Backbone as JSON, one array per atom type, in Angstrom:
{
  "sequence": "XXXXXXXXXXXXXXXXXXXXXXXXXXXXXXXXXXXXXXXXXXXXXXXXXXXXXXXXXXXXXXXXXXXXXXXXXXXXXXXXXXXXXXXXXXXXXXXXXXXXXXXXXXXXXXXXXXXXXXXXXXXXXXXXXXXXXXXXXXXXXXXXXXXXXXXXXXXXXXXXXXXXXXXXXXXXXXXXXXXXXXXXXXXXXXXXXXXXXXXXXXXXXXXXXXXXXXXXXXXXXXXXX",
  "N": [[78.95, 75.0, 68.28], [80.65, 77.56, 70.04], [79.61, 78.64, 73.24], [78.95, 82.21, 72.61], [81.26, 84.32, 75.09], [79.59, 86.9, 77.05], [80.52, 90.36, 78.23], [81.02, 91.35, 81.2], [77.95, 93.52, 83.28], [77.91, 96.82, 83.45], [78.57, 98.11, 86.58], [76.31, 99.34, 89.01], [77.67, 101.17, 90.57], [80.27, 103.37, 90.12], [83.53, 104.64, 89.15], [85.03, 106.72, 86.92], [88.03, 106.82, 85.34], [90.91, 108.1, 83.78], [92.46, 106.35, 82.59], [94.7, 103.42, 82.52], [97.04, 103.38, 84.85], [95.95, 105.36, 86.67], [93.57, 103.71, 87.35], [94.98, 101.17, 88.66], [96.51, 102.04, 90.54], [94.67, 103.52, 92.32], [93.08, 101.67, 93.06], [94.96, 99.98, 94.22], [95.59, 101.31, 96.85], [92.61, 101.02, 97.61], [92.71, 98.85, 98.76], [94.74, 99.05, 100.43], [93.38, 100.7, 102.5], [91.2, 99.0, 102.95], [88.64, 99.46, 101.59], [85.65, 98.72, 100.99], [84.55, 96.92, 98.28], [82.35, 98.27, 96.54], [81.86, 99.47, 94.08], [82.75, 99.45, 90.43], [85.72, 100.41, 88.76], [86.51, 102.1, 86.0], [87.63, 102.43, 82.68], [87.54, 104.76, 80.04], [86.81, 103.44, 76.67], [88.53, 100.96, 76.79], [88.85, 99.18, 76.06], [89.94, 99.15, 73.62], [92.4, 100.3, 73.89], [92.6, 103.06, 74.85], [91.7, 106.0, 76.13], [92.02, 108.64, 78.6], [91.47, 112.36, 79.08], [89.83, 113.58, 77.27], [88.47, 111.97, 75.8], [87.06, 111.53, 78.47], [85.32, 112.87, 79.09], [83.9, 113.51, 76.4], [82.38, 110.86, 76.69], [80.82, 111.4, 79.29], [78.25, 112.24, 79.31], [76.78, 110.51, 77.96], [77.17, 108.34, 79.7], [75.95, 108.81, 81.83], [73.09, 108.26, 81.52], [72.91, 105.83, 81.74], [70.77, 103.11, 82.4], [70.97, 101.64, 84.82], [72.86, 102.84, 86.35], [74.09, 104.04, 89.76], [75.33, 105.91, 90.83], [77.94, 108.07, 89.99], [81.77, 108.37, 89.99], [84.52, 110.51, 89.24], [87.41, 110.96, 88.56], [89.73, 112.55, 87.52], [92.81, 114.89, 85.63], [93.61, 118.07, 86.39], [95.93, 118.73, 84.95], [97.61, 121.62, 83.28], [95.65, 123.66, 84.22], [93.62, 124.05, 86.81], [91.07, 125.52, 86.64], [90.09, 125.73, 84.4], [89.78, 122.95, 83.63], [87.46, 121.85, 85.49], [85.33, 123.78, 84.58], [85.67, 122.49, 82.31], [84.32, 120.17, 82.97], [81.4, 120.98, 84.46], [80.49, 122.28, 82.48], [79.75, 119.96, 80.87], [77.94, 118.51, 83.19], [75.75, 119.87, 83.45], [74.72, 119.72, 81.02], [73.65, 117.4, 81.31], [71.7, 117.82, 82.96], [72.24, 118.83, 86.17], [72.2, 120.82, 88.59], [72.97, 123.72, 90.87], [75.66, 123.42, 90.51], [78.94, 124.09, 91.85], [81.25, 127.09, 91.72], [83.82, 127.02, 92.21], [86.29, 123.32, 93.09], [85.69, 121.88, 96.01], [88.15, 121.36, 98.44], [87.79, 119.0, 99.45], [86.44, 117.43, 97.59], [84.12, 117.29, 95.71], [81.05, 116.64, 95.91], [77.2, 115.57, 95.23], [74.13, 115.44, 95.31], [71.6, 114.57, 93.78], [68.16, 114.89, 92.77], [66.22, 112.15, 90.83], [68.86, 111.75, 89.29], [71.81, 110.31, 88.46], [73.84, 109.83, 91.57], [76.77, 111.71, 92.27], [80.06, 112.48, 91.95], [83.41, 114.42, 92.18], [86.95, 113.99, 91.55], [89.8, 116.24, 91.14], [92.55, 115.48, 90.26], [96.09, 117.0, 91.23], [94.66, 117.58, 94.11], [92.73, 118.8, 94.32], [93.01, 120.83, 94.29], [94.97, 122.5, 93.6], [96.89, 122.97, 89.97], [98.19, 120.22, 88.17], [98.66, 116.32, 88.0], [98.31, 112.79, 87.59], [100.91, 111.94, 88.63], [101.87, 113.67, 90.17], [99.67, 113.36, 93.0], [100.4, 110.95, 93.55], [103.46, 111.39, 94.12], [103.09, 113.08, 96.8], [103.05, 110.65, 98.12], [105.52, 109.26, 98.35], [107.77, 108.62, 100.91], [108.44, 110.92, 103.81], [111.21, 111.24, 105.12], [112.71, 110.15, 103.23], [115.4, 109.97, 101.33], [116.11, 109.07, 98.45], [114.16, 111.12, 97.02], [114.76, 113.77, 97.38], [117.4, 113.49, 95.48], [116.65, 112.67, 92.92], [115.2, 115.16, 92.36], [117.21, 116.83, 92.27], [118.61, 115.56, 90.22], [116.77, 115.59, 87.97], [116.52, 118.74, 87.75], [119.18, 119.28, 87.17], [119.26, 117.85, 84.49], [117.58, 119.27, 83.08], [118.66, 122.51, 83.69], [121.36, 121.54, 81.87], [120.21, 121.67, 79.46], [119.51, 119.0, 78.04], [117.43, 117.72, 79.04], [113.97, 115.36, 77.72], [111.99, 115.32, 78.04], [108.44, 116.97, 78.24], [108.01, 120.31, 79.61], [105.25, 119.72, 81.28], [105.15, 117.47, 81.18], [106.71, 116.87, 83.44], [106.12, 115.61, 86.06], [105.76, 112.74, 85.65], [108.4, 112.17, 84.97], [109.98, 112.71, 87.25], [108.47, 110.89, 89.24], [108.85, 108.22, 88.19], [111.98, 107.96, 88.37], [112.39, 108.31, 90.76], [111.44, 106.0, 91.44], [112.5, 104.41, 90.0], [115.21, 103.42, 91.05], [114.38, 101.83, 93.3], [114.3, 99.54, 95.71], [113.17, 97.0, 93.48], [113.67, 97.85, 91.03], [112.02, 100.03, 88.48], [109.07, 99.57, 89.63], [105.45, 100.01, 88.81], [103.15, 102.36, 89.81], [101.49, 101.56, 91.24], [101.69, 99.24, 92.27], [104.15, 99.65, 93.81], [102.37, 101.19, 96.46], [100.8, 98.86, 96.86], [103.39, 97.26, 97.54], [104.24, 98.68, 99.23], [106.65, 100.51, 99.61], [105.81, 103.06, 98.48], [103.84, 105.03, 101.13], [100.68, 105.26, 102.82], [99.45, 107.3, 104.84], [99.38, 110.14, 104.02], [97.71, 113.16, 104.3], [97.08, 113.97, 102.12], [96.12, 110.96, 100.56], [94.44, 110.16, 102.88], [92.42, 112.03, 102.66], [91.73, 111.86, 100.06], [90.56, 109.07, 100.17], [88.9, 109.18, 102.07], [87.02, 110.56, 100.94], [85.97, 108.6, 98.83], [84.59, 107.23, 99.91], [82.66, 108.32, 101.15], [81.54, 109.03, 98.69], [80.9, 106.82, 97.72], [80.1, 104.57, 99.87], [78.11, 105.92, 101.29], [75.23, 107.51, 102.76], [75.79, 110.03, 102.85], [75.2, 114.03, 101.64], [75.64, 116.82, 99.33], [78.94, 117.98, 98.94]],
  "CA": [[79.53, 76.35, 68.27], [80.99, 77.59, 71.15], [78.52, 80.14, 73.61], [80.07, 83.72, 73.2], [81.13, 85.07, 76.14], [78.93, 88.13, 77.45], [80.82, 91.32, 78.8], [80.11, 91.83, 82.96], [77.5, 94.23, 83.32], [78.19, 97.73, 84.35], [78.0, 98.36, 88.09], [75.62, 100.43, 89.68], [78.49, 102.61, 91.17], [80.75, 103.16, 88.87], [84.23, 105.51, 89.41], [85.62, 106.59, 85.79], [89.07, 107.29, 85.31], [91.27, 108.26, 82.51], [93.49, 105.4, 82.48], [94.9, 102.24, 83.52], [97.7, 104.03, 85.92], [94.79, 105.79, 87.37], [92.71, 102.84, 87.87], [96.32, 100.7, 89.24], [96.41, 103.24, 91.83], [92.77, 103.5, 93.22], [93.11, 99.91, 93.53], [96.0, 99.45, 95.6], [94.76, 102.51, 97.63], [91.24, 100.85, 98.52], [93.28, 97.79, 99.51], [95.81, 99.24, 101.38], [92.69, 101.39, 103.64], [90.3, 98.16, 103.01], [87.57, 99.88, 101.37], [84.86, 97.66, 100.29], [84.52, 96.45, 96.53], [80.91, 98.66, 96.14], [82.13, 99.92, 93.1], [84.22, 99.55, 89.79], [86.45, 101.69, 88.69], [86.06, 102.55, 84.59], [88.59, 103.52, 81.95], [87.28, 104.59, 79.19], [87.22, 102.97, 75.66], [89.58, 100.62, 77.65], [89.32, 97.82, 74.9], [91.03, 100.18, 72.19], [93.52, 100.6, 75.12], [92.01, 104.25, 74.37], [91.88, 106.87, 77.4], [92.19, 110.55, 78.48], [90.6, 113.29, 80.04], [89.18, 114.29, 76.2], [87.45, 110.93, 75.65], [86.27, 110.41, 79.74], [84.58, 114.0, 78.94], [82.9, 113.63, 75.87], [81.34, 110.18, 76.45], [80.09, 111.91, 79.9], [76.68, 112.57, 78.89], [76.28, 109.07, 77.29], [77.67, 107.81, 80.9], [75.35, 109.43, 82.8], [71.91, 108.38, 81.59], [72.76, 104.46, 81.99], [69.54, 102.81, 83.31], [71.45, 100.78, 86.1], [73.65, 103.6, 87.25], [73.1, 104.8, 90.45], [76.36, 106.65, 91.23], [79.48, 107.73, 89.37], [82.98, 108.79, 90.67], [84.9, 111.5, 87.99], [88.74, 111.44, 88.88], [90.84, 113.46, 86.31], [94.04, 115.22, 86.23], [93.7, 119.34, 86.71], [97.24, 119.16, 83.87], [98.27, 123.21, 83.53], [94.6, 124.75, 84.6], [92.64, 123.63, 87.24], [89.91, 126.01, 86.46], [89.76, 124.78, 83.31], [89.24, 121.41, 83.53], [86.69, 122.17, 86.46], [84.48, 124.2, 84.16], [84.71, 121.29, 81.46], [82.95, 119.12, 83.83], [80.65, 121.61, 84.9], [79.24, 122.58, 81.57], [79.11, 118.29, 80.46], [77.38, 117.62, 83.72], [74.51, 120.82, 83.34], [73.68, 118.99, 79.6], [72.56, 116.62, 81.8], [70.77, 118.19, 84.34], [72.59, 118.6, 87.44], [72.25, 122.06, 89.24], [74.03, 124.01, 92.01], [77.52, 123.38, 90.6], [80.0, 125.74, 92.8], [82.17, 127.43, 90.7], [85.33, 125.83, 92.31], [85.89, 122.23, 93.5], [85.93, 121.68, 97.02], [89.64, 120.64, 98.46], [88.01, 117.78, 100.13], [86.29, 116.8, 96.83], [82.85, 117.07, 95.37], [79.69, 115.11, 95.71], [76.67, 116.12, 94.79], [72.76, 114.44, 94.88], [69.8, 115.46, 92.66], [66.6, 114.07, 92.39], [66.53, 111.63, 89.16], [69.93, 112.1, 88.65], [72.84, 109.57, 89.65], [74.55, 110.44, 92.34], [78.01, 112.33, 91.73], [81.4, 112.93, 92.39], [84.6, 114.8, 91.78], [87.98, 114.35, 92.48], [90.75, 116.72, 90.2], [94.32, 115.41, 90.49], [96.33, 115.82, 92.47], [94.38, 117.9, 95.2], [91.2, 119.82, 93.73], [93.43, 122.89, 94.59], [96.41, 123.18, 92.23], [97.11, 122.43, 88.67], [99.37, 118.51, 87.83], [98.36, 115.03, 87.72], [98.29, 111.68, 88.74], [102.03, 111.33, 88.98], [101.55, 114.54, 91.64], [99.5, 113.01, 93.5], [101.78, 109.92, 93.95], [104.87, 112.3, 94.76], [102.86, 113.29, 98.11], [102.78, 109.42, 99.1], [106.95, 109.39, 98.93], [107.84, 109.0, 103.02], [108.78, 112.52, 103.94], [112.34, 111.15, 105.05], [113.38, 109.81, 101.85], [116.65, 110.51, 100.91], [116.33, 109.64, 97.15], [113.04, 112.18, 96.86], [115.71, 115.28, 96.68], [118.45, 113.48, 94.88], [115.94, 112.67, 91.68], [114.43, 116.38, 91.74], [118.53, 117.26, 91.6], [119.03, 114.97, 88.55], [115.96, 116.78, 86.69], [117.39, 119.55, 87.56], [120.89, 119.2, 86.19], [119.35, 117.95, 83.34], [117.34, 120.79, 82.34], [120.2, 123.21, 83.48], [122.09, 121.3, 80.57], [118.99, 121.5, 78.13], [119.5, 117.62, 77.01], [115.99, 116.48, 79.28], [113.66, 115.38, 76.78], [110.49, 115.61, 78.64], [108.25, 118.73, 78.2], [107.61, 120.68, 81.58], [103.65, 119.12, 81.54], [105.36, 115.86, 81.85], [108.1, 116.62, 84.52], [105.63, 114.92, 86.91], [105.75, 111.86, 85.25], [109.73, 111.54, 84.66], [110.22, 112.76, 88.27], [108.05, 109.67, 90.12], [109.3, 107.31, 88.06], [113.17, 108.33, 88.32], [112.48, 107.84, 91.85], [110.36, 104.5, 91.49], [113.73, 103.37, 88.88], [116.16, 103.77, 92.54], [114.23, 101.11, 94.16], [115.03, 98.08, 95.79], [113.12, 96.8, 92.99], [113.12, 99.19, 90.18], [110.59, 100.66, 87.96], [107.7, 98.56, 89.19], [104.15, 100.42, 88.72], [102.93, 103.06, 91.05], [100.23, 100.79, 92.32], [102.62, 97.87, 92.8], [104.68, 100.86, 94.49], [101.92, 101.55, 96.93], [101.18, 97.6, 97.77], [104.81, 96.92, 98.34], [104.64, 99.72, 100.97], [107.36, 101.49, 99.09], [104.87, 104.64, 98.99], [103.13, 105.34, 102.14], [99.35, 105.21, 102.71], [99.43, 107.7, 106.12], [99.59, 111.43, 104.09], [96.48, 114.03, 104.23], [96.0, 113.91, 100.41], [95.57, 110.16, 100.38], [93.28, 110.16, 103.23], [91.8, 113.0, 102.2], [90.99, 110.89, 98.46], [90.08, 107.77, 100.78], [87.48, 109.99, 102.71], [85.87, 111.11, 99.46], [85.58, 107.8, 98.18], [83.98, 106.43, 101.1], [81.58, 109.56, 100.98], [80.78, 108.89, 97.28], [80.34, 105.62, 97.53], [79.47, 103.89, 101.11], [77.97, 106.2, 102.82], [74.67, 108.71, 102.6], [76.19, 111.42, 103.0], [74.4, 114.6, 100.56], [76.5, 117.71, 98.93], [80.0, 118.53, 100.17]],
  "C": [[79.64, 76.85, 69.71], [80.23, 78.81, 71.97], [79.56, 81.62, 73.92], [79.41, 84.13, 74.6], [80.54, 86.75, 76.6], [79.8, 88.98, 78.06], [79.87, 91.38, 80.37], [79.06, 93.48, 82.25], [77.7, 95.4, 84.08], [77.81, 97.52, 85.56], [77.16, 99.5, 88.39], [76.16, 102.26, 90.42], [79.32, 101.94, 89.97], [82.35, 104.7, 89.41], [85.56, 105.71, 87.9], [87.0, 107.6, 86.12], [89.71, 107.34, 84.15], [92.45, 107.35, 82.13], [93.82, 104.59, 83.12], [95.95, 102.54, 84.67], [96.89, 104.33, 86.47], [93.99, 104.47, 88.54], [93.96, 101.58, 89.03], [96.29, 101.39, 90.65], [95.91, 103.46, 92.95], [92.89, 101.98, 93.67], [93.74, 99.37, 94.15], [95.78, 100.34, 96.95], [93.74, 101.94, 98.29], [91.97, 99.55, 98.93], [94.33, 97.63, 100.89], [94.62, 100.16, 103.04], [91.83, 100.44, 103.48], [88.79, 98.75, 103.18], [86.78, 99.02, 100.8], [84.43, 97.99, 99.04], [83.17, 96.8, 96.3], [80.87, 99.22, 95.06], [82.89, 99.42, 91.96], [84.57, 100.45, 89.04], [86.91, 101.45, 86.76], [87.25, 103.19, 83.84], [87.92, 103.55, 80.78], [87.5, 104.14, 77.4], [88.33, 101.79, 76.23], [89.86, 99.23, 76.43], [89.77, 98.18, 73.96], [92.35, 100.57, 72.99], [93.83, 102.24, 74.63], [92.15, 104.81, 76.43], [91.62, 108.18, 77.53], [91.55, 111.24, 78.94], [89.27, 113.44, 78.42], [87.85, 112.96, 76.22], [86.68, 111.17, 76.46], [85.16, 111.78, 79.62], [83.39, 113.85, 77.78], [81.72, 112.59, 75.74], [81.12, 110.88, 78.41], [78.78, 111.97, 80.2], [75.81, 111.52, 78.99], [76.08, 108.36, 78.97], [76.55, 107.86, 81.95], [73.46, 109.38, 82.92], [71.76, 106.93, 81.11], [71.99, 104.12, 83.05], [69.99, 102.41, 85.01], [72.25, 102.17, 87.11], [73.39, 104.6, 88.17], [74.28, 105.93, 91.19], [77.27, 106.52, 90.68], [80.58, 108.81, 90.14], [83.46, 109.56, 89.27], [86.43, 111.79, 88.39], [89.6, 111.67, 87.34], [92.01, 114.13, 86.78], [93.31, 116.97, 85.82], [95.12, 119.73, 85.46], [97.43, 121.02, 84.37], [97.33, 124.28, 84.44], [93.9, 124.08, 85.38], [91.32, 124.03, 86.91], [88.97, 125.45, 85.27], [89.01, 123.54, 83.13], [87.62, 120.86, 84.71], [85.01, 122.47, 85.55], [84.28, 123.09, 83.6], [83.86, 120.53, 81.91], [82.05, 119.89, 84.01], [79.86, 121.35, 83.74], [78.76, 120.86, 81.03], [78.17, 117.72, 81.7], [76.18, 118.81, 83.69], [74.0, 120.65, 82.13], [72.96, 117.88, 80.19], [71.63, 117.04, 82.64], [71.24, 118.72, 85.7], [72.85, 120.61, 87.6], [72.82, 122.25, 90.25], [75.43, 123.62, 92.12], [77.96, 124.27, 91.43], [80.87, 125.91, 91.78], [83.62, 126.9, 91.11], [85.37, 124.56, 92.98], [86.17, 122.6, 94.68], [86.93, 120.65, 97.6], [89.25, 119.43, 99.07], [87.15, 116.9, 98.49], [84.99, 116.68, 96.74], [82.22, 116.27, 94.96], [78.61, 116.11, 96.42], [74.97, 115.16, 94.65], [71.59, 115.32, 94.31], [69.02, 114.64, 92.2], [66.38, 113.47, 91.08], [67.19, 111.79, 88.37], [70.87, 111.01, 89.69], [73.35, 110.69, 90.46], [76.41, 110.49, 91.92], [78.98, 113.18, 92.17], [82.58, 113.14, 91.99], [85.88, 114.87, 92.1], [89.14, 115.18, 91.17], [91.75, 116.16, 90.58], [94.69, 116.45, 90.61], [95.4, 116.13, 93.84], [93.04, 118.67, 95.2], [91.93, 120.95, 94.13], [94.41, 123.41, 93.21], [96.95, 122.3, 90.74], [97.93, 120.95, 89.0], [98.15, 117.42, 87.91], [98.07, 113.82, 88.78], [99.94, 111.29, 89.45], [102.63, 112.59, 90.15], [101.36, 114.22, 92.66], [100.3, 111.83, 94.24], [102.7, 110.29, 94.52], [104.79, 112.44, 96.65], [102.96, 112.25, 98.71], [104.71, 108.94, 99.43], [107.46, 109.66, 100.6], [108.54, 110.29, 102.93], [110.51, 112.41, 104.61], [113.01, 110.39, 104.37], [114.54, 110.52, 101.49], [116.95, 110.24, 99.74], [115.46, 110.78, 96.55], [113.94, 113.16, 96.41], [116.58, 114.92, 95.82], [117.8, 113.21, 92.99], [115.65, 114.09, 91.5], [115.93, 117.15, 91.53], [118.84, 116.97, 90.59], [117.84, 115.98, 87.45], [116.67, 118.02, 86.7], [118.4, 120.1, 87.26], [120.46, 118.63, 85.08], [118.89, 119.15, 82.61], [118.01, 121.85, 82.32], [120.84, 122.75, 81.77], [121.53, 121.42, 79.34], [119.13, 119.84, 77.29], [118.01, 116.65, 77.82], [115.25, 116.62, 77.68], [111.83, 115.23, 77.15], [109.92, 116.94, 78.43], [107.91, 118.91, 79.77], [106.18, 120.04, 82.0], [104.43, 117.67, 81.8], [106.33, 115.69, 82.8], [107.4, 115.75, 85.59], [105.88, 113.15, 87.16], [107.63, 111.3, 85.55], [110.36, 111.96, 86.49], [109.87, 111.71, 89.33], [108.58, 108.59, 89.63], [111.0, 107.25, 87.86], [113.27, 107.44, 89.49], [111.92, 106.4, 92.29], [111.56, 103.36, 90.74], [114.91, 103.25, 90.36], [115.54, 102.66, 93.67], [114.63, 99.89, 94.27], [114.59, 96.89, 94.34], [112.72, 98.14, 91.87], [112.36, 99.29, 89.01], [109.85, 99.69, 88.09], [107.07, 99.91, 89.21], [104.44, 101.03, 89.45], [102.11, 102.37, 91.46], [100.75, 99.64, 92.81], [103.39, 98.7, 94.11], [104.39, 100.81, 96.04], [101.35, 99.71, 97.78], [102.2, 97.34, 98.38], [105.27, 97.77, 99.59], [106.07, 100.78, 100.33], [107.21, 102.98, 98.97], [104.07, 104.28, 100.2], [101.93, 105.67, 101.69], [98.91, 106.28, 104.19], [99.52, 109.0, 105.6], [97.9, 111.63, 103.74], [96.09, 113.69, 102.75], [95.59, 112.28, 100.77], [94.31, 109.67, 101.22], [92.15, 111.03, 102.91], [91.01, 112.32, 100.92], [90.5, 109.84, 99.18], [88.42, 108.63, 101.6], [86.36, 110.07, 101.45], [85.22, 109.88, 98.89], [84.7, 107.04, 98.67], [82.6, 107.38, 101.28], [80.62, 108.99, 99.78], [79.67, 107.89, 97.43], [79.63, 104.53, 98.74], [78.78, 104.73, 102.31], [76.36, 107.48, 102.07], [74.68, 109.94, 102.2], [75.83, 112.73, 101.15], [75.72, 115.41, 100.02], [77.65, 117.86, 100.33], [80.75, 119.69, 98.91]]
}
């Protein structure tokens, strides 16, 4: 009989995300700034090809009082409310223990250490400042003299003028990066294929700004920010 294969064992660091775009992303990102592999990066339920902010929230708790784990990462999307989605974390990470939340995130991205408690960190999509997503975040990595960038946010725009888009406004993010991702020399690959191929730029404030944080979280001492 043949020896079943064992599942890898969680990592010690650990950076959960709400999906495989998410995780696509982060991963061409720490390759493209050659961040070292001290971590992996978590979707949840990922073998039900399951996901979401709702899930990565309510197993939270569960997440957080794994023997091995000695640091986790928390990237989510901010969708319509940042505040919102801010608090939800708040009140799931004070069932565990963790004190001195700030009531808003910090734009460079919170991290957080407490005595017999992993160590912990927050990043909201796209910026810890203003409501959207991951396909937000992405938008900012578009080179800033792109000349299809305006001619896609014209096509949304003449469609909704006409009322025949079929996207709701929570997902204009989505049908807007990949409009512009369908216009390329090769079209619609991935956003993390995107971001290898050099097609998106790795040189704007938000992405260093998310590269800083991660390097904070995860390689480096460093206490509350």
């Amino acid at each position: 009989m043949p020896k079943r294969i064992q599942p890898p064992k969680p990592k010690s660091q650990q950076l959960l995300v709400e999906g495989k775009d998410d995780r696509h992303v982060i991963w061409a990102l720490c390759e493209r700034y050659q961040i070292p592999e001290t971590f992996s990066i978590e979707v949840p339920k990922e073998e039900d090809e399951m996901g979401g902010v709702e899930i990565l929230l309510e197993g939270l708790p569960n997440k957080l009082e794994q023997k091995r784990l000695q640091t986790l990462g928390i990237v989510v999307d901010a969708d319509q409310d940042l505040q919102a989605r801010w608090h939800s974390i708040r009140s799931k990470l004070e069932i565990v223990g963790y004190q001195n939340i700030p009531n808003i995130p910090s734009p460079e991205g919170w991290i957080h250490t407490q005595a017999e408690l992993p160590k912990i960190g927050v990043w909201i999509m796209p910026n810890n400042q203003l409501p959207g997503m991951l396909e937000d975040f992405v938008a900012y990595l578009i080179p800033t003299d792109d000349q299809l960038h305006p001619k896609a946010i014209e096509i949304l725009e003449h469609l909704e003028e006409l009322t025949i888009h079929r996207y709701a406004e929570v997902k204009r993010p989505k049908a807007l990066i990949h409009t512009w991702l369908a216009w390329q020399e090769k079209p619609g690959m991935p956003m993390g294929q995107a971001i290898t191929a050099q097609v998106l730029t790795c040189n704007s404030t938000i992405s260093e700004t998310f590269i800083n944080w991660l390097n904070s979280l995860f390689n480096s001492q460093d206490t509350d920010t």
